[in-house]
mmCIF file of C-alpha atoms in Angstrom:
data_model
loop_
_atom_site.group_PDB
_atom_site.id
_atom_site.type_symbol
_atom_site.label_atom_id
_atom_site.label_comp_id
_atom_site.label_asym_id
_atom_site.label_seq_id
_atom_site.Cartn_x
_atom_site.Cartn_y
_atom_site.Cartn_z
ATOM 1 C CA UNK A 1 -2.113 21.516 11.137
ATOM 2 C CA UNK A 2 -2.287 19.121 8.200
ATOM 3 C CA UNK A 3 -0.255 16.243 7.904
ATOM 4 C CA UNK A 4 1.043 15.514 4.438
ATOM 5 C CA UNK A 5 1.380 12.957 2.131
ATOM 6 C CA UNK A 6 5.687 12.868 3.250
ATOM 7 C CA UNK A 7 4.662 12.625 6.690
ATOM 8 C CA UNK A 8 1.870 9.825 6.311
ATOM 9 C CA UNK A 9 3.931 7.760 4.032
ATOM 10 C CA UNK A 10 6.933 8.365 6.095
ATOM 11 C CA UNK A 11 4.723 6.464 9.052
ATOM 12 C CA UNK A 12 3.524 3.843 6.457
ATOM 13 C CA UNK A 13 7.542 3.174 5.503
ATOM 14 C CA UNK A 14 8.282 2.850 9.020
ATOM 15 C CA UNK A 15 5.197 0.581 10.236
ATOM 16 C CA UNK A 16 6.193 -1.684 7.153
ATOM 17 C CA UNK A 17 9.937 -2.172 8.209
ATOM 18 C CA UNK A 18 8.639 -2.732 11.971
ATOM 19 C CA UNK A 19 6.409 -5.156 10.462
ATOM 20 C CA UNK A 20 9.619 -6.817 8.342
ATOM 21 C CA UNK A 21 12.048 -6.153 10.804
ATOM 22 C CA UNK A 22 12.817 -10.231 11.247
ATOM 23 C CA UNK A 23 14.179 -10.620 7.348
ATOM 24 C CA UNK A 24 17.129 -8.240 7.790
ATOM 25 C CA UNK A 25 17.638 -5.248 5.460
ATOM 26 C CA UNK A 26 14.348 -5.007 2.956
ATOM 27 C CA UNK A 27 14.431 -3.871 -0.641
ATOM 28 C CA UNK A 28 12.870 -0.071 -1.422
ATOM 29 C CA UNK A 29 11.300 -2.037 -4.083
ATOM 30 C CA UNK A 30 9.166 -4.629 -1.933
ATOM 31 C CA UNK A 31 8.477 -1.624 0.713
ATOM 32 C CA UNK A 32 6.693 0.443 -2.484
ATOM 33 C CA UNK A 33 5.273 -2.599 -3.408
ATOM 34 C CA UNK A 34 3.360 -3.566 -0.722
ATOM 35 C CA UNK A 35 2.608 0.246 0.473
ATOM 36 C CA UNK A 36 1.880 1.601 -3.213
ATOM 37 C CA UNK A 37 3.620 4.312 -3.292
ATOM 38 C CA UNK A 38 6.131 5.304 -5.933
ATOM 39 C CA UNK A 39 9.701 4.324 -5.635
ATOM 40 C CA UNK A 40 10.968 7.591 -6.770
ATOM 41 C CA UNK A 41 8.871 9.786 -4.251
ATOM 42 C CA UNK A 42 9.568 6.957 -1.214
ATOM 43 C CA UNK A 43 13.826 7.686 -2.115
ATOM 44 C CA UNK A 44 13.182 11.103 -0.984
ATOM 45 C CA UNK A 45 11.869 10.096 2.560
ATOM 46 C CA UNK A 46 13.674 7.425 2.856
ATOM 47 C CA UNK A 47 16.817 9.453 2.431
ATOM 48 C CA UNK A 48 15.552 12.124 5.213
ATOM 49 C CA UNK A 49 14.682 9.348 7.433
ATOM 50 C CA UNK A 50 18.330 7.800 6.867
ATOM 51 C CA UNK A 51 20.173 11.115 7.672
ATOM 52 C CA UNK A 52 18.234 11.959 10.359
ATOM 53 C CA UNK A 53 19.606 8.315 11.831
ATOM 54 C CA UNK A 54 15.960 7.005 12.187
ATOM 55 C CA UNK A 55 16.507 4.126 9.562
ATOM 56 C CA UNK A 56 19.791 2.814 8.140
ATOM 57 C CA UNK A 57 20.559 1.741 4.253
ATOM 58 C CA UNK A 58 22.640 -0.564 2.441
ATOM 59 C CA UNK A 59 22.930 -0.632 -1.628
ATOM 60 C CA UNK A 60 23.104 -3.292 -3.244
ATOM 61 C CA UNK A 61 22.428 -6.895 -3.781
ATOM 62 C CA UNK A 62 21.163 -7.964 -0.147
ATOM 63 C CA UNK A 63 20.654 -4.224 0.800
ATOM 64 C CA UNK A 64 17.595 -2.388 1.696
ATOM 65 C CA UNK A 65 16.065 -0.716 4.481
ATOM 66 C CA UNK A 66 16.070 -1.378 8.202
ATOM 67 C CA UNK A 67 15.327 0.181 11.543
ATOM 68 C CA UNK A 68 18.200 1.506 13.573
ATOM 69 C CA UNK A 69 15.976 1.204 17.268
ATOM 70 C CA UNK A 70 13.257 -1.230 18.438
ATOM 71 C CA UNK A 71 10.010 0.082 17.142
ATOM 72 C CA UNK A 72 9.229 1.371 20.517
ATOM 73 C CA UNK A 73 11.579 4.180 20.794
ATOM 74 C CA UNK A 74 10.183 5.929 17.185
ATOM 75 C CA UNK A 75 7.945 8.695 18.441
ATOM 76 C CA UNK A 76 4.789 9.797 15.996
ATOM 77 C CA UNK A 77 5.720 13.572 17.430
ATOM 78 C CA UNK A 78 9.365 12.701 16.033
ATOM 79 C CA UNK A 79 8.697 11.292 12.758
ATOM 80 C CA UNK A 80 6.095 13.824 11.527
ATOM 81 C CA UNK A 81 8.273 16.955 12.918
ATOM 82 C CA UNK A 82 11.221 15.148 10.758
ATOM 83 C CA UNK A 83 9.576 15.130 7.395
ATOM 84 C CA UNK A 84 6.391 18.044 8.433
ATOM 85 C CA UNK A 85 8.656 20.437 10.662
ATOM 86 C CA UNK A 86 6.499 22.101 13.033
ATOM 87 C CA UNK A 87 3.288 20.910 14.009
ATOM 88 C CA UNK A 88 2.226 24.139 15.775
ATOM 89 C CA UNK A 89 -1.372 24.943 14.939
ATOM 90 C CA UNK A 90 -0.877 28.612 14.309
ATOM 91 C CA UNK A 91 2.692 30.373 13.557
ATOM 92 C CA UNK A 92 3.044 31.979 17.019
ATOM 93 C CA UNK A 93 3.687 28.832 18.933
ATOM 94 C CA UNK A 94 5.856 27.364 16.362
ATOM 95 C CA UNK A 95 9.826 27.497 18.112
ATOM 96 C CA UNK A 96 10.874 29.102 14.503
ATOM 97 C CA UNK A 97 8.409 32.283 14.771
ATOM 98 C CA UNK A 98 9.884 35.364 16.568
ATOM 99 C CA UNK A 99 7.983 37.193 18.734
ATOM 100 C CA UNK A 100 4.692 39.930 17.033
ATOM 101 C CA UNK A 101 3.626 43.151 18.445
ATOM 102 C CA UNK A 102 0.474 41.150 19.689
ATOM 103 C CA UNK A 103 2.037 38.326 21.784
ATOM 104 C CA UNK A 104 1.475 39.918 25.109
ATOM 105 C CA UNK A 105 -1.890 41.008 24.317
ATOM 106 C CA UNK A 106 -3.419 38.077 22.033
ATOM 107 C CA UNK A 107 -6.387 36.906 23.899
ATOM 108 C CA UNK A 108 -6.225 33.580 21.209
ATOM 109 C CA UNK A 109 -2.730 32.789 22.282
ATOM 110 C CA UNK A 110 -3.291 30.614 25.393
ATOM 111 C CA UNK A 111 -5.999 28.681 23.366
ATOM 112 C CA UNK A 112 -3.104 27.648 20.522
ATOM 113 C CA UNK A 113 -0.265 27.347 22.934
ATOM 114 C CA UNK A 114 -2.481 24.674 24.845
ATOM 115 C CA UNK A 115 -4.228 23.015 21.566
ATOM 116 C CA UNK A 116 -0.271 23.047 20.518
ATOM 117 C CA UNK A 117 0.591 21.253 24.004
ATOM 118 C CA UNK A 118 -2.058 18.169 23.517
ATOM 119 C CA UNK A 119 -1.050 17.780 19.710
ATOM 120 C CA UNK A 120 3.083 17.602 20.812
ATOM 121 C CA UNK A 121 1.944 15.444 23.715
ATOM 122 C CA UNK A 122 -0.536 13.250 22.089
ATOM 123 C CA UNK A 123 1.773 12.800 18.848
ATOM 124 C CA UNK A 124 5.225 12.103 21.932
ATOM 125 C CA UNK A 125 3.208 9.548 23.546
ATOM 126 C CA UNK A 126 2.539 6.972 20.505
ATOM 127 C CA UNK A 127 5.110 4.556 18.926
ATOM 128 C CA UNK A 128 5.831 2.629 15.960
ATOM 129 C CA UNK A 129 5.115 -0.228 18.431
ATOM 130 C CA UNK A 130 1.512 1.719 19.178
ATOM 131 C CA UNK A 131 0.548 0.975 15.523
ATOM 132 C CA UNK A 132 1.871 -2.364 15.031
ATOM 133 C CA UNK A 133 -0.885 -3.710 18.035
ATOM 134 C CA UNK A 134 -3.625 -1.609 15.601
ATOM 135 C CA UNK A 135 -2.839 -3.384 12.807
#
């Protein structure tokens, strides 16, 4: 599994509105600003992160970016399978792959099904609010 750059700078986007959450809706502009990432590339995940009901967005003057739930009720797990998809380690425990002529008789498969377990559980079981007390 490799996370990419959508899915870290989805977690930096969301870190910096937890960290801004007190000013009320903040500018895309100010949120590239500060994170330095391009305004055009942060529309796109903004826009996923919007539809998917994890952020809400106003245009225009006064408008911006803000979080629709207290930072801790984002999951990491959630976020990165939002912009990422699956975060299986190997195709056969991803929920999208269908079942291969080796599944019964893999002797790897209980080795990625578990490593799959402690990623999902590890990535469930830290917040937005998780990173705010690192930073």
């Amino acid at each position: 599994m490799l996370i990419s750059t959508k899915g870290r700078y989805a977690l930096y986007v969301l870190v910096d509105l937890a960290n801004h959450m007190d000013g009320g809706y903040v500018p895309l502009k100010e949120i590239a600003e500060r994170q330095n990432i391009s305004k055009k590339y942060m529309e796109g995940i903004l826009k996923a992160l919007v539809e998917n009901g994890l952020l809400e967005g106003i245009k225009g003057k006064g408008g911006g970016y803000r979080l629709t739930m207290p930072p801790e009720k984002y999951s990491l797990g959630e976020i990165l399978r939002l912009t990422e998809g699956s975060l299986a380690p190997v195709a056969c425990t991803s929920p999208e792959h269908t079942e291969c002529s080796r599944m019964d008789s893999c002797p790897t498969r209980p080795v990625w099904q578990k490593l799959d377990s402690l990623i999902s559980g590890y990535l469930d079981s830290v917040t937005l609010a998780d990173l705010l007390d690192n930073g």
